[in-house]
CSV table of N, CA and C in Angstrom, one decimal:
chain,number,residue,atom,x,y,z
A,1,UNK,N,0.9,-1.2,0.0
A,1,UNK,CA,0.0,0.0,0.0
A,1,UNK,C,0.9,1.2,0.0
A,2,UNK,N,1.2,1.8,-1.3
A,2,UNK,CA,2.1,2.8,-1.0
A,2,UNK,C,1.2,4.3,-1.7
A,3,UNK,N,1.5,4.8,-0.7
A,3,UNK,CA,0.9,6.4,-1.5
A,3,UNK,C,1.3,7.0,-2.6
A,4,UNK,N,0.5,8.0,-3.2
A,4,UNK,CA,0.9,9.1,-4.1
A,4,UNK,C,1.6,10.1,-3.0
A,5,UNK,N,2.7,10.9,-3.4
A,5,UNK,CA,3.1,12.0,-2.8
A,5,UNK,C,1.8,13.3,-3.5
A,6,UNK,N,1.5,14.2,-3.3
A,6,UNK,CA,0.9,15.4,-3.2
A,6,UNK,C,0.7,16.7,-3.0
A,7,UNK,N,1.8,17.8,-4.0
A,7,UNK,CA,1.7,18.7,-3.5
A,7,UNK,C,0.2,19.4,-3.8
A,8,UNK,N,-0.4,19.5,-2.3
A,8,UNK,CA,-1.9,19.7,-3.0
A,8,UNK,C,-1.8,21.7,-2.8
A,9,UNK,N,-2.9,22.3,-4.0
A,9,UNK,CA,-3.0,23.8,-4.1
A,9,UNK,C,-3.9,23.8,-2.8
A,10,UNK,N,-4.1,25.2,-2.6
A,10,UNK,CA,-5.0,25.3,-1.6
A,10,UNK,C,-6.4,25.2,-2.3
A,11,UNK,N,-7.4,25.0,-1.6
A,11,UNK,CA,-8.8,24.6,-1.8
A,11,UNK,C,-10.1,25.4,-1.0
A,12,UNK,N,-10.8,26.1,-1.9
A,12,UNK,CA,-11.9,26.8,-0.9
A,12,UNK,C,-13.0,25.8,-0.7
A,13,UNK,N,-13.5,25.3,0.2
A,13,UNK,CA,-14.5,24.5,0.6
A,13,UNK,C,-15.7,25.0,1.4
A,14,UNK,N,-17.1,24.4,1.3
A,14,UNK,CA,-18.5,25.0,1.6
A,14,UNK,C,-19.1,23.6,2.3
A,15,UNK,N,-19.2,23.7,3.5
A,15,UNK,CA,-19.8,22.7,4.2
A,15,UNK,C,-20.1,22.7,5.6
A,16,UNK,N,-20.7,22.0,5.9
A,16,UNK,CA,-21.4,21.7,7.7
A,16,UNK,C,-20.1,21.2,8.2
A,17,UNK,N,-20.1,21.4,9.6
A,17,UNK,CA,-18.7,21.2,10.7
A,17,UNK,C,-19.8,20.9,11.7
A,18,UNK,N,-18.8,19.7,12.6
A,18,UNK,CA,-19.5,19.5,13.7
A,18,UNK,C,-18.3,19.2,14.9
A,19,UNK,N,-18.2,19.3,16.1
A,19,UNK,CA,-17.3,18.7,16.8
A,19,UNK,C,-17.7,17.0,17.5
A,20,UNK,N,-17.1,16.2,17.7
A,20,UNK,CA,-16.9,15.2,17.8
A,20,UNK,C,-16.2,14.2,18.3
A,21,UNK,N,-16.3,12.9,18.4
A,21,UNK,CA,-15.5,12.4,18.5
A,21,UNK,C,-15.8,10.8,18.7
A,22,UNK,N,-14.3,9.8,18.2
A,22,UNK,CA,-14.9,8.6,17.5
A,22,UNK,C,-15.5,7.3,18.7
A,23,UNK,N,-15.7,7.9,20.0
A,23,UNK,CA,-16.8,7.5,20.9
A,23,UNK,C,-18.1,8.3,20.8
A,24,UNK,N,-18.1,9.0,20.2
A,24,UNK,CA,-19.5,10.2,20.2
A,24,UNK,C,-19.5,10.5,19.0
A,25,UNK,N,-19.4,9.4,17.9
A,25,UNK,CA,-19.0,9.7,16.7
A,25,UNK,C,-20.8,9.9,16.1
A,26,UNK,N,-20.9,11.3,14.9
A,26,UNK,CA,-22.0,11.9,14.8
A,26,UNK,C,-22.1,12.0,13.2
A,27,UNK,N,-21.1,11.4,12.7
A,27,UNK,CA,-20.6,11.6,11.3
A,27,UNK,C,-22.1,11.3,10.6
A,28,UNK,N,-22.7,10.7,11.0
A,28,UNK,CA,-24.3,10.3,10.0
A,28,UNK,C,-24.9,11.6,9.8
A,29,UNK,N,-25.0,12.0,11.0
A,29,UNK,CA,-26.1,12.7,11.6
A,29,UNK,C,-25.9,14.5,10.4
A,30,UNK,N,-24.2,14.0,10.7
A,30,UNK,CA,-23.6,15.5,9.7
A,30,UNK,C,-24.0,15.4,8.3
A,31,UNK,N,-23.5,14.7,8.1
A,31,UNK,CA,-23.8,14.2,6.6
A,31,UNK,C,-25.1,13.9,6.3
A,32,UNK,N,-26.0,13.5,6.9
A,32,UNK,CA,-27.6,13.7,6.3
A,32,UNK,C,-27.9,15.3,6.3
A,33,UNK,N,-27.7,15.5,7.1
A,33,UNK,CA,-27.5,17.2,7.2
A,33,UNK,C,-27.3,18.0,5.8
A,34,UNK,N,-26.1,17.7,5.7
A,34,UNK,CA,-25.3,18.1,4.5
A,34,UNK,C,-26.0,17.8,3.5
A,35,UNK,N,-26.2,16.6,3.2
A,35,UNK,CA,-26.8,16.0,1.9
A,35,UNK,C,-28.2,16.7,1.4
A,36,UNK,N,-29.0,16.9,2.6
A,36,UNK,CA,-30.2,17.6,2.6
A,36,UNK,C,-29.7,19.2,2.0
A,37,UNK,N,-28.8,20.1,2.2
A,37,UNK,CA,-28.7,21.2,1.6
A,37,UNK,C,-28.0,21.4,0.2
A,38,UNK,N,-27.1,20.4,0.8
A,38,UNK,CA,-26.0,20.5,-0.9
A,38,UNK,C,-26.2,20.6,-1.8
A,39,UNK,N,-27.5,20.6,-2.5
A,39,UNK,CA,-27.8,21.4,-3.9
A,39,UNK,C,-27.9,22.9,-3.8
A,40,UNK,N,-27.7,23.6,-2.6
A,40,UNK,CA,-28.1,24.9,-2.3
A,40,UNK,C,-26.5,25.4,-2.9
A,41,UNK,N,-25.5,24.6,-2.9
A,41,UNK,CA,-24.0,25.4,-3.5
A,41,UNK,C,-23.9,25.2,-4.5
A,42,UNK,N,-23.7,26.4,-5.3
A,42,UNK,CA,-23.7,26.5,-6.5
A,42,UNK,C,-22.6,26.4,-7.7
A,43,UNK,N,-21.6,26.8,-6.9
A,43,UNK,CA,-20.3,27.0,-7.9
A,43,UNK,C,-19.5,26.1,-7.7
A,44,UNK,N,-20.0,24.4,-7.4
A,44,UNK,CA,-19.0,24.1,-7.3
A,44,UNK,C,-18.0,23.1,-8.0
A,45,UNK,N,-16.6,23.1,-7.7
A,45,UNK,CA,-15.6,22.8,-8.8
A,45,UNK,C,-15.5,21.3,-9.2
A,46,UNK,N,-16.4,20.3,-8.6
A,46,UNK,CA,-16.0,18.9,-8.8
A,46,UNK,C,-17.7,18.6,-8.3
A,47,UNK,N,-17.8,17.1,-8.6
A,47,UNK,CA,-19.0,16.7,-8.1
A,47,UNK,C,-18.6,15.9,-7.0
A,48,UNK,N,-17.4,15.9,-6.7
A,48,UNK,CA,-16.9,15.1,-5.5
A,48,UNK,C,-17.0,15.5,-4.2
A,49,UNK,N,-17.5,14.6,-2.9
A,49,UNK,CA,-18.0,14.9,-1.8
A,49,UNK,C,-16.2,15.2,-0.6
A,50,UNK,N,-16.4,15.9,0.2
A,50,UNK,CA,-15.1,16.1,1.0
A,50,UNK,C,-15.5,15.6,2.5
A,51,UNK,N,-14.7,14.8,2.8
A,51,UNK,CA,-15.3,13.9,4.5
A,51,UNK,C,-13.7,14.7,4.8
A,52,UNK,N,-14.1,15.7,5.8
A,52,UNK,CA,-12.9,16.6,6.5
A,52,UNK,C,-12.5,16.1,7.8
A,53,UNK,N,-11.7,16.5,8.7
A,53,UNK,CA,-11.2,16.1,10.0
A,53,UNK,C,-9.9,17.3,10.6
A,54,UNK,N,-10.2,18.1,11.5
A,54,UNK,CA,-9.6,18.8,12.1
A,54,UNK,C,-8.8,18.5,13.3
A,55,UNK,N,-7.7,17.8,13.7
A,55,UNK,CA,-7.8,17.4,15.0
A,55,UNK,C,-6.5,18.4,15.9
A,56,UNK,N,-6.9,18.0,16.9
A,56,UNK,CA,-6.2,19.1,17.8
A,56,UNK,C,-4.6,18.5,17.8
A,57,UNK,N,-3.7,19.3,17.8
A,57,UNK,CA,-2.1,19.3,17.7
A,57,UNK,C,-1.4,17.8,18.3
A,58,UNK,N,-1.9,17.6,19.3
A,58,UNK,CA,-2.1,16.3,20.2
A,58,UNK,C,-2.8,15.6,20.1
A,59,UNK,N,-3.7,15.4,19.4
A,59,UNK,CA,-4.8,14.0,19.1
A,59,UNK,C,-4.0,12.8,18.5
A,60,UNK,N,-3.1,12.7,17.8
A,60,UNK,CA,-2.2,11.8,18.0
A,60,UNK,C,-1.1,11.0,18.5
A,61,UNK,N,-0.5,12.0,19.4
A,61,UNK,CA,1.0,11.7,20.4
A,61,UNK,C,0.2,10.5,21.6
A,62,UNK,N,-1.0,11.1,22.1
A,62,UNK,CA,-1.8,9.5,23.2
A,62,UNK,C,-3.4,10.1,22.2
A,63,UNK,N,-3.2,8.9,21.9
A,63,UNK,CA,-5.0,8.7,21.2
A,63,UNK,C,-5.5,8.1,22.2
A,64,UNK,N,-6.8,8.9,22.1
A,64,UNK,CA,-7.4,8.4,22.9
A,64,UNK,C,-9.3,8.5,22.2
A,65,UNK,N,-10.0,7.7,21.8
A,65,UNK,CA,-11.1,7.7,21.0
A,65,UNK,C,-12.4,8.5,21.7
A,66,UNK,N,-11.8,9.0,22.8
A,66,UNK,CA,-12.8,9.9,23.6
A,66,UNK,C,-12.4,11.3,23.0
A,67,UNK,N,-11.3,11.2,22.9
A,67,UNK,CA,-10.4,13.2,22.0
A,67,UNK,C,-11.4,13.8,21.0
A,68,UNK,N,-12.1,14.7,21.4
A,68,UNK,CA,-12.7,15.5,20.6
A,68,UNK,C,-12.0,15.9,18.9
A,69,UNK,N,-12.5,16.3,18.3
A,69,UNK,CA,-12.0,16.9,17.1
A,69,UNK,C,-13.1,17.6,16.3
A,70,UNK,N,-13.0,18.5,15.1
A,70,UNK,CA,-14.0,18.7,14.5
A,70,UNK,C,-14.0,18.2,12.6
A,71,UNK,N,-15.4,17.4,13.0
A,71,UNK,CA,-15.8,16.8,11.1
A,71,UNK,C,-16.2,17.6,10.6
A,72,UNK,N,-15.9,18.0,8.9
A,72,UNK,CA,-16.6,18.6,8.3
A,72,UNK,C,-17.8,17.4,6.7
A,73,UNK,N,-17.9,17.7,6.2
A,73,UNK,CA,-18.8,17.4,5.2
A,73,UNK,C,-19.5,18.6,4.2
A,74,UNK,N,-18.3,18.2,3.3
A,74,UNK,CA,-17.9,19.7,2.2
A,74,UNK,C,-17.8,19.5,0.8
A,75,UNK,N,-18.2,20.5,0.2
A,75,UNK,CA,-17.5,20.1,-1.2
A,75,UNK,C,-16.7,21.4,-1.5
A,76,UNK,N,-16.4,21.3,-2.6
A,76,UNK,CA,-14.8,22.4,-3.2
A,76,UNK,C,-15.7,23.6,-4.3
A,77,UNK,N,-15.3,24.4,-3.9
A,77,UNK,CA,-16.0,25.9,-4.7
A,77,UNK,C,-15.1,26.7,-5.4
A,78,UNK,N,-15.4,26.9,-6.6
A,78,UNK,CA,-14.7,27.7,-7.1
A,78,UNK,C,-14.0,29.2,-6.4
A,79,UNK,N,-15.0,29.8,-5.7
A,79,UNK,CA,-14.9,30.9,-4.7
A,79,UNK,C,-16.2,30.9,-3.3
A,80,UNK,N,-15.9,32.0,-2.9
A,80,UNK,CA,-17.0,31.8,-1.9
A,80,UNK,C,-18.0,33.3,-2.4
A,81,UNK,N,-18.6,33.4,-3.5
A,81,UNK,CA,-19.7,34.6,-3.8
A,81,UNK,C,-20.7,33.9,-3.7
A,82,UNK,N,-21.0,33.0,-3.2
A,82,UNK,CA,-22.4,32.4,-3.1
A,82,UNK,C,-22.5,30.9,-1.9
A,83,UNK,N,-22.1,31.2,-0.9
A,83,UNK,CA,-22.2,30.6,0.5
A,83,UNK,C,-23.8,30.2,0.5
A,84,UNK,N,-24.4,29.1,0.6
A,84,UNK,CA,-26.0,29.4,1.3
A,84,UNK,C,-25.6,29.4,3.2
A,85,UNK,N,-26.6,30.3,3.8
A,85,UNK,CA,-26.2,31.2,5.0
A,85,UNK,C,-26.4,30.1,5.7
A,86,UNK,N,-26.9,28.6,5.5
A,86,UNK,CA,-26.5,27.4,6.8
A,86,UNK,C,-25.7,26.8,6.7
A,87,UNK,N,-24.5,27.2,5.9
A,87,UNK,CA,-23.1,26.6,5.8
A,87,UNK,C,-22.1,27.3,5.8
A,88,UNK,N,-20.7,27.0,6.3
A,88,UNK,CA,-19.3,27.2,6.8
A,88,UNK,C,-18.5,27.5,5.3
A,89,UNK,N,-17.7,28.1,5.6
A,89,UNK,CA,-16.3,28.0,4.8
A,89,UNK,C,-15.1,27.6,5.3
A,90,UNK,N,-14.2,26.8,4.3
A,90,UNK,CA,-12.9,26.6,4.8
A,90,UNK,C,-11.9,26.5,4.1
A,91,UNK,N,-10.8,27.3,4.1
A,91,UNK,CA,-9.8,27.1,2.9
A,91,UNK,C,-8.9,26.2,3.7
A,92,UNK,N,-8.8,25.2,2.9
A,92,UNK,CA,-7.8,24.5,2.9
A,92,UNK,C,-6.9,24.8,2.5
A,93,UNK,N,-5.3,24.7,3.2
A,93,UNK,CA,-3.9,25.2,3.3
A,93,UNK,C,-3.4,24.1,2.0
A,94,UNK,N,-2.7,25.1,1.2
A,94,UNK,CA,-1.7,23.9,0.9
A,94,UNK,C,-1.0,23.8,1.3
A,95,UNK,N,-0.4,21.8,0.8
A,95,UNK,CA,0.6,21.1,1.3
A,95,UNK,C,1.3,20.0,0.8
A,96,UNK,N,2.2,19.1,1.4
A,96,UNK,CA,2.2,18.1,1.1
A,96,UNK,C,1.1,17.0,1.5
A,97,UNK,N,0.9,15.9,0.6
A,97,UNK,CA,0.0,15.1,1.8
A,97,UNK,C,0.2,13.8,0.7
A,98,UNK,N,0.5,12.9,1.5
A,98,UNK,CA,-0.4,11.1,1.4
A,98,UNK,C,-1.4,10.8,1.0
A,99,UNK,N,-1.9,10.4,-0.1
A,99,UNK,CA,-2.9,9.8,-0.8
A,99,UNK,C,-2.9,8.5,-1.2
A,100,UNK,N,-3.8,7.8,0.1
A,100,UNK,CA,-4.1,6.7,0.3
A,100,UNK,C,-5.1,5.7,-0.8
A,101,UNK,N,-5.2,4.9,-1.7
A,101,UNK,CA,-6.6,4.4,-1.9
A,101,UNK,C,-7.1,3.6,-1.5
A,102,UNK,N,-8.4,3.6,-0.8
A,102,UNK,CA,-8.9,2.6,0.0
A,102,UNK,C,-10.4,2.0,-0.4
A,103,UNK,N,-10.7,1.1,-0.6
A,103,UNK,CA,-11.6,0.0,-0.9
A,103,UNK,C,-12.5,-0.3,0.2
A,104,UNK,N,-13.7,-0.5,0.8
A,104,UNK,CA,-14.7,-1.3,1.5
A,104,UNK,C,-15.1,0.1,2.6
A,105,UNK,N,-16.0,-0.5,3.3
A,105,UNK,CA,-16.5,0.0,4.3
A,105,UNK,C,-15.8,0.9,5.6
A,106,UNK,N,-16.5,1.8,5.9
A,106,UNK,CA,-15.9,2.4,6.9
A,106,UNK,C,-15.6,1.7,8.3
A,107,UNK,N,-16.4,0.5,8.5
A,107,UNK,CA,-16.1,-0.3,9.8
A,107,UNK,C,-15.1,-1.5,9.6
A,108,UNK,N,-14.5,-1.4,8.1
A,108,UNK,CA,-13.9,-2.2,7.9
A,108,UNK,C,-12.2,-1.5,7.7
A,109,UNK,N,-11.4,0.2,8.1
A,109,UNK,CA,-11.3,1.0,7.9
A,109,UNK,C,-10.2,0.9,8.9
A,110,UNK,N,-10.1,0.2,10.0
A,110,UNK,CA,-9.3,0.4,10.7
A,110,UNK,C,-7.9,-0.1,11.0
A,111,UNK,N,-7.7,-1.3,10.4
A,111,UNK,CA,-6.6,-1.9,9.9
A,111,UNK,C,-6.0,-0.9,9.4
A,112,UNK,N,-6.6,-0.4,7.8
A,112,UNK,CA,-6.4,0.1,7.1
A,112,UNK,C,-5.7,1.7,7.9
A,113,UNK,N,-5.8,2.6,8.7
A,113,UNK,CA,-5.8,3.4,9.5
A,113,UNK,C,-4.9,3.0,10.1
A,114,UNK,N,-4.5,2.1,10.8
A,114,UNK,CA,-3.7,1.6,11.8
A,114,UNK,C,-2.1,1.9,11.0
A,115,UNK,N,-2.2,0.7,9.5
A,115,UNK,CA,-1.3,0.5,8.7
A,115,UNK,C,-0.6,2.0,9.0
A,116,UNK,N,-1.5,3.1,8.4
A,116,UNK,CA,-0.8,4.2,7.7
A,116,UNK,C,0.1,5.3,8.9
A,117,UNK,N,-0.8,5.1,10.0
A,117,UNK,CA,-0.4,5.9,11.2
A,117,UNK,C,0.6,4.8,11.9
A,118,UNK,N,0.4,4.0,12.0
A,118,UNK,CA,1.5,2.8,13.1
A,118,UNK,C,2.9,2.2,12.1
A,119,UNK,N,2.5,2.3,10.5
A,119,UNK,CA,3.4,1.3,10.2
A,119,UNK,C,4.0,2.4,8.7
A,120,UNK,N,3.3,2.8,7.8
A,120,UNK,CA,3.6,3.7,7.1
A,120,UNK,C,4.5,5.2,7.3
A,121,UNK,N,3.9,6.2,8.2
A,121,UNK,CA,4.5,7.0,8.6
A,121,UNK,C,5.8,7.2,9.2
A,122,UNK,N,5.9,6.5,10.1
A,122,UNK,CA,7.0,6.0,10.7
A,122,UNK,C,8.2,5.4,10.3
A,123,UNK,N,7.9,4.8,9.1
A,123,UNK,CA,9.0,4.2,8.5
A,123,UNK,C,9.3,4.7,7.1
A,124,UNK,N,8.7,5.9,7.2
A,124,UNK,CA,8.7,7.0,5.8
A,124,UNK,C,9.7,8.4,6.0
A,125,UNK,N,9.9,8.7,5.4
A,125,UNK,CA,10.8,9.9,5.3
A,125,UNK,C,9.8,11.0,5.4
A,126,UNK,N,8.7,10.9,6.4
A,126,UNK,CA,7.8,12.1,6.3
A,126,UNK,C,7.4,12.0,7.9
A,127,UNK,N,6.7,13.2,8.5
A,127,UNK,CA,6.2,13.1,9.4
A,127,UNK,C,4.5,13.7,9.6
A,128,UNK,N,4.2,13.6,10.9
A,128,UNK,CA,2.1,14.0,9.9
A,128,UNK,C,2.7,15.4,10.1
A,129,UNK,N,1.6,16.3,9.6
A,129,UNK,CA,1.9,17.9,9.5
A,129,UNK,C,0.4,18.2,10.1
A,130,UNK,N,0.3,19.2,11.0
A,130,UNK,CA,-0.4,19.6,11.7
A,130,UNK,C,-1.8,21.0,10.7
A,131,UNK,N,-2.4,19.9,9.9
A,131,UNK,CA,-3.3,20.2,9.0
A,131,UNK,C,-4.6,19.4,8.3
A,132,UNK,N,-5.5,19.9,8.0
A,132,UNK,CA,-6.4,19.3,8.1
A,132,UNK,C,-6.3,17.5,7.4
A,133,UNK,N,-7.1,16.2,7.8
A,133,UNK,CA,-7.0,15.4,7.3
A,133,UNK,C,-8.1,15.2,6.3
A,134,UNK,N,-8.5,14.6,5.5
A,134,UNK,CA,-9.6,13.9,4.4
A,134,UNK,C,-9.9,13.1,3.5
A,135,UNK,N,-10.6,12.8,3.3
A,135,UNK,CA,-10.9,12.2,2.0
A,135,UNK,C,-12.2,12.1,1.0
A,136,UNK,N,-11.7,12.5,-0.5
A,136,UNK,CA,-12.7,12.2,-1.5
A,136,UNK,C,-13.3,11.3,-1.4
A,137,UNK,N,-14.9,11.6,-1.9
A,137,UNK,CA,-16.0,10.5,-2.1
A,137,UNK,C,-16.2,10.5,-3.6
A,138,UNK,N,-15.6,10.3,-4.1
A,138,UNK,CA,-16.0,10.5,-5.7
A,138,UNK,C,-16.8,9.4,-6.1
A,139,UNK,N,-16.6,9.5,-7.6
A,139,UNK,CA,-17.8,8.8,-8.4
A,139,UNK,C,-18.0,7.4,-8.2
A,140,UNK,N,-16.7,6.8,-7.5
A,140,UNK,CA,-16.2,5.1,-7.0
A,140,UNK,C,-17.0,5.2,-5.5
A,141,UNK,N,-17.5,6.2,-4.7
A,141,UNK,CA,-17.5,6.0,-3.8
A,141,UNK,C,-19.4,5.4,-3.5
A,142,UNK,N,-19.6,4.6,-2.7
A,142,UNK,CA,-20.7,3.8,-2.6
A,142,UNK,C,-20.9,3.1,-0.6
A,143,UNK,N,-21.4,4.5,0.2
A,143,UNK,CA,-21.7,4.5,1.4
A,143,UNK,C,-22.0,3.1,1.7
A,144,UNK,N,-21.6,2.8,2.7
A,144,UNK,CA,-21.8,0.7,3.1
A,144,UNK,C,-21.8,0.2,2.6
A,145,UNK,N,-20.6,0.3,1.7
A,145,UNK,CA,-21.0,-1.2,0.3
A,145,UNK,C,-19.5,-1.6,0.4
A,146,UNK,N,-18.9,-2.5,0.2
A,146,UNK,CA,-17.9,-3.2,0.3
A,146,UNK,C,-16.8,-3.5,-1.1
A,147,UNK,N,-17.2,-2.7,-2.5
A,147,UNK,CA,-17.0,-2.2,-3.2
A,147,UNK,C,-16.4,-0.4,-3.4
A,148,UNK,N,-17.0,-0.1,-2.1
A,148,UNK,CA,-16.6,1.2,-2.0
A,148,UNK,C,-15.5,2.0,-2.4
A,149,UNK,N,-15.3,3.2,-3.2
A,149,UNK,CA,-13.9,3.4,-3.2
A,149,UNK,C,-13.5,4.5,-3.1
A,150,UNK,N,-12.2,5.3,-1.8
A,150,UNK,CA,-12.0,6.4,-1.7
A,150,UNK,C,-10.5,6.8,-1.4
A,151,UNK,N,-10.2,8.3,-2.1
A,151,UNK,CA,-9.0,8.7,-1.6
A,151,UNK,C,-8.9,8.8,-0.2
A,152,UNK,N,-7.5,8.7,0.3
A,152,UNK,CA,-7.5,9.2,1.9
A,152,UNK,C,-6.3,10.0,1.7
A,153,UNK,N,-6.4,11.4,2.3
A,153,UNK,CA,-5.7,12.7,2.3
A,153,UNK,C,-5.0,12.5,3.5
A,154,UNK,N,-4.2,12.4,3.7
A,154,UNK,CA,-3.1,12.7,5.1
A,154,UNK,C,-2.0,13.3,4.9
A,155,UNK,N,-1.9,14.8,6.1
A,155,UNK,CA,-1.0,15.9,5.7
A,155,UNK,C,0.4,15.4,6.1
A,156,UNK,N,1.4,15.4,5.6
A,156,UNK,CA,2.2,15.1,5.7
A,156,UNK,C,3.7,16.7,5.4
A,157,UNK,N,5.1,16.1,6.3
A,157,UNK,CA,6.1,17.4,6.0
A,157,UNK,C,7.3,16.8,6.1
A,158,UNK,N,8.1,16.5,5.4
A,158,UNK,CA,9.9,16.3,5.5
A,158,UNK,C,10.2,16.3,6.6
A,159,UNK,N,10.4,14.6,7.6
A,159,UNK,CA,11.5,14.9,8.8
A,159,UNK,C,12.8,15.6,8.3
């Protein structure tokens, strides 16, 4: 499983934010949310959905699945002249980042997660970079299905 490297541009993004976390995990609840307005943005640059993740500077050094963080559920805008007023903005920074591809289910997700944080990073000439994480839902992508298919964004910077 080896990544694409990625110097990604910055990205303006339009979407619902929630805080959270993966004992109090609400990720449905956002995302029906979202789904229900998302025809309301207009300009936007891809048909592809954005599953965001903000986590605090420390949420990785002791994990702990009680650590708060905030999810978003976004898609990518050409600009922001047309926000509808029950949704967020967020420019995404550029960077470098890790581009994972991953196959099946989200409860099936954690292996896969484990690999990249326990066994990939570490033994890579990169370290994480304190910036947003994500991943595309594109046109491969197929909610609870075991066919499913999605990028995974992880920020990464030169030890």
């Amino acid at each position: 499983m080896t990544p694409r490297i990625v110097a990604l541009k910055s990205k303006n993004l339009v979407g619902l934010s929630q805080e959270m976390s993966l004992v109090d995990n609400r990720t449905f609840e956002l995302w029906k949310n979202f789904r229900a307005h998302s025809k309301k943005v207009l300009n936007r640059s891809s048909n592809d959905f954005i599953s965001l993740q903000e986590y605090p500077i420390d949420y990785f050094q002791v994990f702990s699945p009680a650590k708060k963080f905030v999810k978003w559920a976004c898609v990518e805008v050409v600009n922001f002249d047309s926000v509808p007023e029950e949704m967020n903005r967020l420019v995404l920074e550029a960077g470098l980042y890790a581009v994972f591809s991953y196959k099946g289910t989200a409860q099936n997700a954690q292996a896969f997660f484990q690999y990249i944080y326990g066994e990939w990073i570490p033994k890579s000439k990169y370290n994480l970079d304190d910036r947003p994480h994500f991943e595309v839902l594109g046109a491969k992508y197929k909610n609870n299905d075991p066919d499913s298919e999605e990028e995974v964004w992880i920020p990464i910077k030169a030890k």
